Structure formats: C-alpha cells, structure tokens
Amino acid sequence: MSRYLIDQYQSLEVYVPGEQPRDMQYVKLNTNESPYPPSPAVIDAVTKEAGRLQLYSDPTLMELREAIAGLYGVKRENVYASNGSDDILNFAFMAFAGKGGRAYFPDISYGFYKVFGDLHGVNYTTIPLEEDFSIDPEKYHNLDGLVVIANPNAPTGVALSVEEIEGIVKSNPNNVVLIDEAYVDFGGESCVGLTTKYDNLLVCQTFSKSRSMAGARLGFAIADAGLIGDLDRIRNTTNPYNVNRMTLSAGVAAIQDNDYYMDNCRKIEATRAETVRRLEGLGFTVIPSKANFIFAKSDKVDGGTLYRELKSRGVLVRHFESPRIKDFNRITIGTPEQMDVLVTKIKEILGV
Ligand SMILES: *Cc1c(COP(=O)(O)O)cnc(C)c1O
C-alpha cells in the first residue's frame, strides 16, 4: 500500500477469488465455471463484433435488455445488465444501503457481500445459517435494511422456495430484498415472477455459470422499473460503457441459444446426482445441492488435507478456512470425465 491511499481504504479486506493457476493444467473444480464451451453462435457473434471495436458499445444495452425481457416474460424497463453480477451487487450495496445504512445476509454465503458492505461503509449484520446449513426465512422477516440472499446459497447449494422468498419480500416493504440467483438454472426455483408484484424485489443472475461466459463478464437483474432506474443512475455516474461490445453480442446470442445452455444444465444436474452417489459411497456427507457444485465433507480426512492432497494430484477444489465450514470442500460439477478423475484421486487419498 502506498502512503497516498486514503484511510478509509487502507483497512479493507479484499475478496479472494478461487485460484486461477498457471503453473500446470488442473482438473479445475474450484470456481463453478461451466465445463462446456459457449455455443457456436456465441463464438460467431463475438468474432463478428471484434471487427467493430473502434466504436463504443451501446450504453442503453437495448438489444440485450430486450432479449432478456423476452426470455423471462418481463418488459425491457424491468431489465438491467452489467459487467458481471458482482457489478450489480456492488451497485446495490451502494444504492440501497450505503454509508451507515443497514444490510442483512447469512453468515455463510458469497464472500463478496461483506467486501461490498465494508467498501461502502454499510452497517451490516450476518444471520447464522441453521445447523444443517439451511436458511430460516423467518429470520429475514421485518428487517430494517437491505436483505441479500443467494438462492441457491453458496457455498452450500441449499435453496429456498419461491413461497419462502415471497414471505421475506412481503414482510420488508420498506427495504430492498436482493435475491442473487447465480445458480438458479441448476434446479432451483426462480423468483423473477414475483418482480411484477413487489417493487422492492431485485433478482440478479449471471451469464458466468449456466451460460458458460465467466470470462466475458455479464450479469443481469430483473425488478420493478424503479429499482432498474436506480441501478442505471449509478452506472451512468460511474461507467456508462461497462458492458463491452463483444460481451453484449455474446449475451444476445446466448439468450437466443437458450436451449443449448439449458441442456448443459440438465447434463450437469445428472453428473451432480452421480457424483453425490459416489461420494456418499465413500463415506462423505454431501449437503443437498441445487447448484453446479456440491459441498462435501469426508468422514476420514479433514477438509484442508483433502484440498491439498487433491491439488498435489492435479485436481483443484475450493476450501474455506472459516470455522463452521473448514471440514468441507466446495466441488464444482464438471464433465463426467472430470468427475471420474476426482473420484479416482479421492479413492487414492483415502487408500480404498
Ligand atoms: C459467481 C457468483 C456471482 C458473480 O458472478 P459474476 O457475474 O461472474 O460476477 C455472484 N453471486 C454468486 C453467489 C456467485 O457465486
């Protein structure tokens, strides 16, 4: 840190992303990317758009907003899109909590919520998950600040129902409820349908996981036009061109090719079921997951050791040191072939 950095930023804890190593080729099951490539139409769209890079991108994102609106049955003024859903979360903490404002989210959830809370000086409270890692929706009723819930939650994969989310939204009429649906396409229930009924519900999703575009950086949100206008206001005071031309064209093509991506999600769900079955057979406890990852704990080897032993054998998973979850590893669901490697290496480590 230089001596020029102002005080308020010196003590910030930064978000630590999963490793993106360059030292060797790993079976990479640590950052919940899709194991499947973008559809050919997406690659084609990006290639074509590359020849127009001398021009700024459309700051209204109109074509993309219309495509997303069409797919989800809402109007284009109900759709926002940004440079990854992290960007949307950042703007939401800024717009709907802010300095001294309140926010509530689970103690075990996406690590970025705390980082954004600290960045914007938000007075946030974490609410402990239940013993089985589920969220008790009642604990989010009648609060007095921004409510943020990943549904399905990360890194647990546990999901709430639409009725449970509706209860939370209904009981917080004076605050925004942000539901982060980064993993909803892998078997969860989306609450996008509730956005026409409640003006305080902000649903955000990403092209990074189910739509094989983590490297393109594209996230979107669906909500009442009022909230969407607020997010646009923040974008237009920071960086109106925050979605680049190639990503915009990729996003439109991906929405048009929705069936390809939903087929991949069904494949990943089948691979998930098979992986759970095999790990349980090896004595693992696996939390029931509706995401493209599982959260699993061995009865024979501790979480940190398993992480390190797998890494030394070329398989990367995600381990979190925090006390409640240090026995677990979060394992992304890859192709069936990648999961075969995982299971083979785990057997080797366990000596079975
Ligand atoms: C991956 C993830 C995001 C971030 O997605 P990007 O669109 O890649 O920024 C947001 N929320 C959760 C819970 C995630 O796991």
Tab-separated table of C-alpha atoms and ligand atoms in Angstrom:
chain	number	residue	atom	x	y	z
A	1	MET	CA	0.000	0.000	0.000
A	2	SER	CA	1.322	3.453	-0.783
A	3	ARG	CA	1.197	6.301	1.725
A	4	TYR	CA	-1.185	8.107	-0.613
A	5	LEU	CA	-4.107	5.708	-0.224
A	6	ILE	CA	-6.735	7.431	1.912
A	7	ASP	CA	-7.504	5.957	5.344
A	8	GLN	CA	-10.926	4.532	4.582
A	9	TYR	CA	-9.485	2.069	2.052
A	10	GLN	CA	-6.376	1.001	3.953
A	11	SER	CA	-8.101	-1.488	6.226
A	12	LEU	CA	-10.423	-3.048	3.613
A	13	GLU	CA	-10.324	-6.783	3.209
A	14	VAL	CA	-10.321	-7.675	-0.461
A	15	TYR	CA	-12.336	-10.504	-1.984
A	16	VAL	CA	-10.149	-13.551	-2.541
A	17	PRO	CA	-11.289	-15.352	-5.710
A	18	GLY	CA	-10.659	-19.061	-6.254
A	19	GLU	CA	-7.237	-19.808	-7.687
A	20	GLN	CA	-6.731	-19.415	-11.442
A	21	PRO	CA	-3.333	-21.148	-11.566
A	22	ARG	CA	-0.934	-21.041	-14.499
A	23	ASP	CA	1.704	-23.461	-13.229
A	24	MET	CA	0.054	-26.572	-14.670
A	25	GLN	CA	-3.174	-27.951	-16.148
A	26	TYR	CA	-5.565	-28.853	-13.343
A	27	VAL	CA	-8.941	-30.518	-13.388
A	28	LYS	CA	-10.473	-27.234	-12.332
A	29	LEU	CA	-13.392	-27.747	-9.968
A	30	ASN	CA	-12.865	-24.659	-7.797
A	31	THR	CA	-14.671	-21.646	-9.287
A	32	ASN	CA	-18.003	-23.005	-10.539
A	33	GLU	CA	-17.327	-22.303	-14.196
A	34	SER	CA	-19.202	-24.361	-16.774
A	35	PRO	CA	-17.220	-27.309	-18.134
A	36	TYR	CA	-18.924	-26.737	-21.507
A	37	PRO	CA	-17.858	-24.107	-24.068
A	38	PRO	CA	-20.086	-21.259	-25.287
A	39	SER	CA	-22.424	-22.199	-28.141
A	40	PRO	CA	-21.067	-21.819	-31.701
A	41	ALA	CA	-23.452	-18.883	-32.284
A	42	VAL	CA	-21.898	-17.023	-29.353
A	43	ILE	CA	-18.369	-17.555	-30.643
A	44	ASP	CA	-19.508	-16.390	-34.073
A	45	ALA	CA	-21.151	-13.253	-32.659
A	46	VAL	CA	-18.028	-12.290	-30.705
A	47	THR	CA	-15.798	-12.828	-33.738
A	48	LYS	CA	-18.006	-10.587	-35.883
A	49	GLU	CA	-18.201	-7.895	-33.234
A	50	ALA	CA	-14.417	-7.796	-32.810
A	51	GLY	CA	-14.205	-6.004	-36.155
A	52	ARG	CA	-16.255	-3.095	-34.760
A	53	LEU	CA	-14.195	-2.477	-31.626
A	54	GLN	CA	-13.327	1.064	-32.705
A	55	LEU	CA	-16.891	2.038	-31.778
A	56	TYR	CA	-18.218	2.466	-28.242
A	57	SER	CA	-20.763	-0.075	-27.075
A	58	ASP	CA	-24.461	0.846	-26.776
A	59	PRO	CA	-24.764	2.466	-23.325
A	60	THR	CA	-28.510	1.655	-23.208
A	61	LEU	CA	-27.841	-2.084	-23.792
A	62	MET	CA	-31.175	-2.098	-25.601
A	63	GLU	CA	-30.828	-5.233	-27.701
A	64	LEU	CA	-29.628	-7.301	-24.752
A	65	ARG	CA	-32.306	-5.963	-22.410
A	66	GLU	CA	-34.975	-6.809	-24.977
A	67	ALA	CA	-33.629	-10.328	-25.448
A	68	ILE	CA	-33.566	-10.986	-21.684
A	69	ALA	CA	-37.005	-9.418	-21.233
A	70	GLY	CA	-38.387	-11.691	-23.969
A	71	LEU	CA	-36.969	-14.829	-22.362
A	72	TYR	CA	-38.212	-14.010	-18.858
A	73	GLY	CA	-41.586	-12.518	-19.842
A	74	VAL	CA	-40.986	-9.020	-18.482
A	75	LYS	CA	-40.619	-5.588	-20.123
A	76	ARG	CA	-37.269	-4.166	-21.131
A	77	GLU	CA	-37.555	-1.428	-18.472
A	78	ASN	CA	-37.529	-4.255	-15.912
A	79	VAL	CA	-34.090	-5.465	-17.025
A	80	TYR	CA	-30.668	-4.204	-16.072
A	81	ALA	CA	-27.355	-5.644	-17.264
A	82	SER	CA	-23.840	-5.018	-16.074
A	83	ASN	CA	-20.202	-6.100	-16.138
A	84	GLY	CA	-20.751	-9.326	-14.191
A	85	SER	CA	-23.303	-9.706	-11.428
A	86	ASP	CA	-20.574	-8.637	-8.984
A	87	ASP	CA	-21.029	-5.202	-10.532
A	88	ILE	CA	-24.761	-5.339	-9.763
A	89	LEU	CA	-24.137	-6.419	-6.172
A	90	ASN	CA	-21.673	-3.555	-5.782
A	91	PHE	CA	-24.199	-1.033	-7.130
A	92	ALA	CA	-26.977	-2.496	-4.975
A	93	PHE	CA	-24.949	-2.125	-1.764
A	94	MET	CA	-24.201	1.452	-2.846
A	95	ALA	CA	-27.735	2.356	-3.876
A	96	PHE	CA	-29.871	0.511	-1.307
A	97	ALA	CA	-27.669	0.504	1.824
A	98	GLY	CA	-24.718	2.950	1.588
A	99	LYS	CA	-22.687	4.610	4.319
A	100	GLY	CA	-24.232	3.899	7.714
A	101	GLY	CA	-27.155	2.062	6.100
A	102	ARG	CA	-28.132	-1.415	7.222
A	103	ALA	CA	-27.878	-4.750	5.413
A	104	TYR	CA	-28.538	-8.367	6.393
A	105	PHE	CA	-27.209	-11.581	4.886
A	106	PRO	CA	-26.295	-15.111	6.045
A	107	ASP	CA	-23.028	-15.710	7.945
A	108	ILE	CA	-22.099	-18.340	5.387
A	109	SER	CA	-22.706	-17.063	1.881
A	110	TYR	CA	-20.999	-15.422	-1.072
A	111	GLY	CA	-17.843	-13.754	0.281
A	112	PHE	CA	-18.311	-10.599	-1.739
A	113	TYR	CA	-21.315	-9.391	0.309
A	114	LYS	CA	-19.056	-8.495	3.250
A	115	VAL	CA	-16.493	-6.924	0.957
A	116	PHE	CA	-19.076	-4.638	-0.665
A	117	GLY	CA	-20.596	-3.884	2.739
A	118	ASP	CA	-17.190	-2.756	4.034
A	119	LEU	CA	-16.339	-0.864	0.851
A	120	HIS	CA	-19.454	1.273	1.174
A	121	GLY	CA	-19.370	1.667	4.955
A	122	VAL	CA	-22.566	-0.333	5.413
A	123	ASN	CA	-23.537	-1.351	8.941
A	124	TYR	CA	-24.302	-4.994	8.106
A	125	THR	CA	-25.429	-7.901	10.258
A	126	THR	CA	-24.815	-11.544	9.396
A	127	ILE	CA	-27.525	-14.030	10.329
A	128	PRO	CA	-26.268	-17.554	11.171
A	129	LEU	CA	-27.420	-20.443	8.994
A	130	GLU	CA	-29.198	-23.278	10.810
A	131	GLU	CA	-27.227	-26.326	11.959
A	132	ASP	CA	-27.962	-28.125	8.652
A	133	PHE	CA	-26.818	-25.070	6.642
A	134	SER	CA	-30.358	-24.119	5.645
A	135	ILE	CA	-31.705	-20.566	5.879
A	136	ASP	CA	-34.631	-19.971	8.248
A	137	PRO	CA	-36.693	-17.484	6.202
A	138	GLU	CA	-38.433	-16.139	9.321
A	139	LYS	CA	-35.128	-14.664	10.462
A	140	TYR	CA	-35.294	-12.317	7.458
A	141	HIS	CA	-38.812	-11.050	8.135
A	142	ASN	CA	-39.465	-7.443	9.207
A	143	LEU	CA	-35.893	-6.148	8.966
A	144	ASP	CA	-34.827	-2.533	8.548
A	145	GLY	CA	-32.282	-2.611	5.727
A	146	LEU	CA	-31.153	-4.248	2.514
A	147	VAL	CA	-31.654	-8.042	2.627
A	148	VAL	CA	-29.277	-10.096	0.478
A	149	ILE	CA	-29.750	-13.825	-0.038
A	150	ALA	CA	-28.062	-16.077	-2.575
A	151	ASN	CA	-30.680	-18.613	-3.688
A	152	PRO	CA	-29.432	-21.332	-4.035
A	153	ASN	CA	-26.912	-20.262	-1.418
A	154	ALA	CA	-23.166	-20.510	-1.947
A	155	PRO	CA	-21.073	-22.386	-0.968
A	156	THR	CA	-23.739	-24.731	0.420
A	157	GLY	CA	-26.045	-25.180	-2.608
A	158	VAL	CA	-29.132	-25.105	-0.366
A	159	ALA	CA	-32.222	-23.377	-1.858
A	160	LEU	CA	-35.317	-21.630	-0.504
A	161	SER	CA	-38.705	-21.970	-2.215
A	162	VAL	CA	-40.439	-19.105	-4.029
A	163	GLU	CA	-43.070	-19.025	-1.242
A	164	GLU	CA	-40.356	-18.584	1.372
A	165	ILE	CA	-38.779	-15.746	-0.637
A	166	GLU	CA	-42.198	-14.143	-1.090
A	167	GLY	CA	-42.683	-14.156	2.681
A	168	ILE	CA	-39.408	-12.281	3.097
A	169	VAL	CA	-40.199	-9.752	0.356
A	170	LYS	CA	-43.716	-9.118	1.680
A	171	SER	CA	-42.540	-8.506	5.246
A	172	ASN	CA	-39.903	-5.966	4.160
A	173	PRO	CA	-41.987	-3.416	2.250
A	174	ASN	CA	-39.621	-0.555	3.112
A	175	ASN	CA	-36.356	-2.205	2.099
A	176	VAL	CA	-34.940	-3.822	-0.979
A	177	VAL	CA	-34.651	-7.609	-0.958
A	178	LEU	CA	-31.876	-8.738	-3.303
A	179	ILE	CA	-32.056	-12.375	-4.361
A	180	ASP	CA	-28.824	-13.489	-6.020
A	181	GLU	CA	-29.803	-16.309	-8.396
A	182	ALA	CA	-26.308	-17.024	-9.764
A	183	TYR	CA	-27.034	-20.779	-9.578
A	184	VAL	CA	-30.785	-20.926	-10.138
A	185	ASP	CA	-30.602	-22.665	-13.536
A	186	PHE	CA	-29.291	-25.879	-11.953
A	187	GLY	CA	-32.567	-26.929	-10.369
A	188	GLY	CA	-33.622	-24.021	-8.149
A	189	GLU	CA	-36.868	-22.072	-8.476
A	190	SER	CA	-36.526	-18.517	-9.765
A	191	CYS	CA	-38.481	-15.727	-8.099
A	192	VAL	CA	-38.359	-13.488	-11.182
A	193	GLY	CA	-42.150	-13.951	-11.415
A	194	LEU	CA	-42.576	-12.063	-8.129
A	195	THR	CA	-40.964	-8.905	-9.518
A	196	THR	CA	-44.213	-7.838	-11.191
A	197	LYS	CA	-45.957	-7.986	-7.817
A	198	TYR	CA	-43.383	-6.385	-5.478
A	199	ASP	CA	-41.464	-3.185	-6.205
A	200	ASN	CA	-38.804	-3.966	-3.560
A	201	LEU	CA	-37.536	-7.247	-5.034
A	202	LEU	CA	-34.309	-7.210	-7.050
A	203	VAL	CA	-33.393	-10.539	-8.653
A	204	CYS	CA	-29.927	-10.858	-10.065
A	205	GLN	CA	-28.461	-13.555	-12.300
A	206	THR	CA	-25.248	-14.119	-14.228
A	207	PHE	CA	-24.041	-15.477	-17.567
A	208	SER	CA	-20.939	-16.806	-15.766
A	209	LYS	CA	-22.165	-20.199	-14.613
A	210	SER	CA	-25.083	-21.728	-16.535
A	211	ARG	CA	-24.264	-19.763	-19.716
A	212	SER	CA	-20.543	-20.577	-19.981
A	213	MET	CA	-19.447	-16.924	-20.079
A	214	ALA	CA	-17.447	-16.322	-16.871
A	215	GLY	CA	-14.642	-14.742	-18.898
A	216	ALA	CA	-16.975	-12.336	-20.728
A	217	ARG	CA	-18.311	-10.676	-17.526
A	218	LEU	CA	-22.060	-10.306	-17.881
A	219	GLY	CA	-24.725	-10.223	-15.199
A	220	PHE	CA	-28.326	-9.021	-15.252
A	221	ALA	CA	-31.070	-8.052	-12.868
A	222	ILE	CA	-34.858	-8.113	-13.104
A	223	ALA	CA	-37.020	-5.837	-10.955
A	224	ASP	CA	-39.604	-3.100	-10.895
A	225	ALA	CA	-38.658	-0.275	-13.287
A	226	GLY	CA	-37.968	1.976	-10.288
A	227	LEU	CA	-35.103	-0.173	-8.978
A	228	ILE	CA	-33.750	-0.690	-12.505
A	229	GLY	CA	-33.688	3.094	-12.964
A	230	ASP	CA	-31.717	3.436	-9.723
A	231	LEU	CA	-29.079	0.978	-10.932
A	232	ASP	CA	-28.865	2.809	-14.274
A	233	ARG	CA	-28.334	6.034	-12.364
A	234	ILE	CA	-25.302	4.531	-10.595
A	235	ARG	CA	-23.952	3.097	-13.842
A	236	ASN	CA	-24.313	6.427	-15.577
A	237	THR	CA	-22.368	8.172	-12.831
A	238	THR	CA	-19.525	5.653	-12.920
A	239	ASN	CA	-19.046	3.951	-16.276
A	240	PRO	CA	-21.844	4.022	-18.880
A	241	TYR	CA	-19.912	1.666	-21.193
A	242	ASN	CA	-19.351	-1.003	-18.577
A	243	VAL	CA	-20.529	-3.794	-20.889
A	244	ASN	CA	-18.270	-4.076	-23.915
A	245	ARG	CA	-19.360	-4.747	-27.492
A	246	MET	CA	-18.203	-8.345	-27.672
A	247	THR	CA	-19.870	-9.261	-24.400
A	248	LEU	CA	-23.103	-7.564	-25.453
A	249	SER	CA	-23.247	-9.528	-28.695
A	250	ALA	CA	-22.326	-12.739	-26.876
A	251	GLY	CA	-25.131	-12.134	-24.390
A	252	VAL	CA	-27.761	-11.668	-27.086
A	253	ALA	CA	-26.591	-14.801	-28.926
A	254	ALA	CA	-26.577	-16.815	-25.683
A	255	ILE	CA	-30.179	-15.827	-24.935
A	256	GLN	CA	-31.187	-16.825	-28.481
A	257	ASP	CA	-29.446	-20.157	-27.923
A	258	ASN	CA	-31.123	-20.761	-24.572
A	259	ASP	CA	-31.893	-24.443	-25.252
A	260	TYR	CA	-28.200	-25.276	-25.668
A	261	TYR	CA	-27.460	-23.869	-22.212
A	262	MET	CA	-30.457	-25.435	-20.507
A	263	ASP	CA	-29.444	-28.819	-21.968
A	264	ASN	CA	-25.994	-28.337	-20.441
A	265	CYS	CA	-27.623	-27.552	-17.084
A	266	ARG	CA	-29.585	-30.838	-17.224
A	267	LYS	CA	-26.332	-32.699	-18.006
A	268	ILE	CA	-24.645	-31.034	-15.034
A	269	GLU	CA	-27.586	-31.985	-12.785
A	270	ALA	CA	-27.254	-35.618	-13.866
A	271	THR	CA	-23.499	-35.542	-13.247
A	272	ARG	CA	-24.170	-33.955	-9.856
A	273	ALA	CA	-26.525	-36.768	-8.823
A	274	GLU	CA	-23.993	-39.391	-9.897
A	275	THR	CA	-21.133	-37.617	-8.073
A	276	VAL	CA	-23.177	-37.340	-4.860
A	277	ARG	CA	-23.949	-41.053	-5.054
A	278	ARG	CA	-20.283	-41.962	-5.476
A	279	LEU	CA	-19.025	-39.645	-2.727
A	280	GLU	CA	-21.673	-40.852	-0.285
A	281	GLY	CA	-20.495	-44.362	-1.086
A	282	LEU	CA	-17.038	-43.277	0.070
A	283	GLY	CA	-18.388	-42.019	3.403
A	284	PHE	CA	-18.854	-38.352	2.519
A	285	THR	CA	-21.596	-36.133	3.888
A	286	VAL	CA	-22.946	-34.080	0.967
A	287	ILE	CA	-25.285	-31.132	1.547
A	288	PRO	CA	-28.316	-31.380	-0.822
A	289	SER	CA	-27.398	-29.067	-3.696
A	290	LYS	CA	-29.405	-27.206	-6.336
A	291	ALA	CA	-26.261	-25.633	-7.782
A	292	ASN	CA	-23.437	-26.632	-10.149
A	293	PHE	CA	-21.306	-27.529	-7.140
A	294	ILE	CA	-21.588	-29.701	-4.065
A	295	PHE	CA	-20.429	-29.019	-0.522
A	296	ALA	CA	-18.964	-32.205	0.890
A	297	LYS	CA	-17.143	-33.474	3.971
A	298	SER	CA	-15.268	-36.731	4.357
A	299	ASP	CA	-15.553	-38.887	7.479
A	300	LYS	CA	-11.905	-39.914	7.073
A	301	VAL	CA	-9.871	-36.877	6.081
A	302	ASP	CA	-10.198	-33.234	7.117
A	303	GLY	CA	-11.143	-30.565	4.591
A	304	GLY	CA	-7.794	-28.812	4.361
A	305	THR	CA	-5.886	-32.062	3.883
A	306	LEU	CA	-8.259	-33.261	1.185
A	307	TYR	CA	-7.923	-29.940	-0.642
A	308	ARG	CA	-4.110	-30.092	-0.552
A	309	GLU	CA	-3.878	-33.783	-1.458
A	310	LEU	CA	-6.216	-33.259	-4.411
A	311	LYS	CA	-4.247	-30.227	-5.570
A	312	SER	CA	-0.982	-32.172	-5.497
A	313	ARG	CA	-2.708	-34.737	-7.728
A	314	GLY	CA	-3.866	-32.081	-10.217
A	315	VAL	CA	-7.465	-31.564	-9.036
A	316	LEU	CA	-8.485	-28.149	-7.700
A	317	VAL	CA	-11.469	-27.734	-5.384
A	318	ARG	CA	-12.356	-24.805	-3.104
A	319	HIS	CA	-11.635	-24.924	0.607
A	320	PHE	CA	-12.698	-22.208	3.073
A	321	GLU	CA	-10.809	-21.853	6.353
A	322	SER	CA	-13.697	-20.347	8.354
A	323	PRO	CA	-14.541	-22.381	11.497
A	324	ARG	CA	-18.069	-23.568	10.655
A	325	ILE	CA	-17.173	-24.952	7.242
A	326	LYS	CA	-13.484	-25.903	7.376
A	327	ASP	CA	-14.303	-29.634	7.264
A	328	PHE	CA	-15.958	-29.175	3.869
A	329	ASN	CA	-14.829	-28.606	0.312
A	330	ARG	CA	-16.864	-26.994	-2.432
A	331	ILE	CA	-16.549	-29.075	-5.570
A	332	THR	CA	-17.712	-27.736	-8.934
A	333	ILE	CA	-19.574	-30.237	-11.104
A	334	GLY	CA	-17.545	-30.707	-14.276
A	335	THR	CA	-17.919	-33.200	-17.113
A	336	PRO	CA	-18.473	-36.875	-16.221
A	337	GLU	CA	-14.828	-37.487	-17.216
A	338	GLN	CA	-13.576	-34.792	-14.834
A	339	MET	CA	-15.649	-36.254	-12.005
A	340	ASP	CA	-14.163	-39.691	-12.725
A	341	VAL	CA	-10.726	-38.190	-12.159
A	342	LEU	CA	-11.930	-36.571	-8.927
A	343	VAL	CA	-13.347	-39.830	-7.562
A	344	THR	CA	-10.254	-41.808	-8.595
A	345	LYS	CA	-7.952	-39.330	-6.811
A	346	ILE	CA	-10.158	-39.290	-3.705
A	347	LYS	CA	-10.013	-43.102	-3.531
A	348	GLU	CA	-6.236	-42.913	-3.840
A	349	ILE	CA	-6.075	-40.369	-0.977
A	350	LEU	CA	-8.371	-42.455	1.241
A	351	GLY	CA	-6.452	-45.610	0.328
A	352	VAL	CA	-9.584	-47.537	-0.749
B	1	LIG	C1	-20.286	-16.407	-9.229
B	1	LIG	C2	-21.213	-15.639	-8.349
B	1	LIG	C3	-21.515	-14.294	-8.604
B	1	LIG	C4	-20.712	-13.485	-9.574
B	1	LIG	O1	-20.982	-13.658	-10.838
B	1	LIG	P1	-20.301	-12.774	-11.967
B	1	LIG	O2	-21.450	-12.500	-12.857
B	1	LIG	O3	-19.258	-13.636	-12.563
B	1	LIG	O4	-19.748	-11.506	-11.367
B	1	LIG	C5	-22.477	-13.666	-7.853
B	1	LIG	N1	-23.079	-14.298	-6.822
B	1	LIG	C6	-22.777	-15.560	-6.509
B	1	LIG	C7	-23.462	-16.203	-5.366
B	1	LIG	C8	-21.831	-16.258	-7.245
B	1	LIG	O5	-21.485	-17.490	-6.905
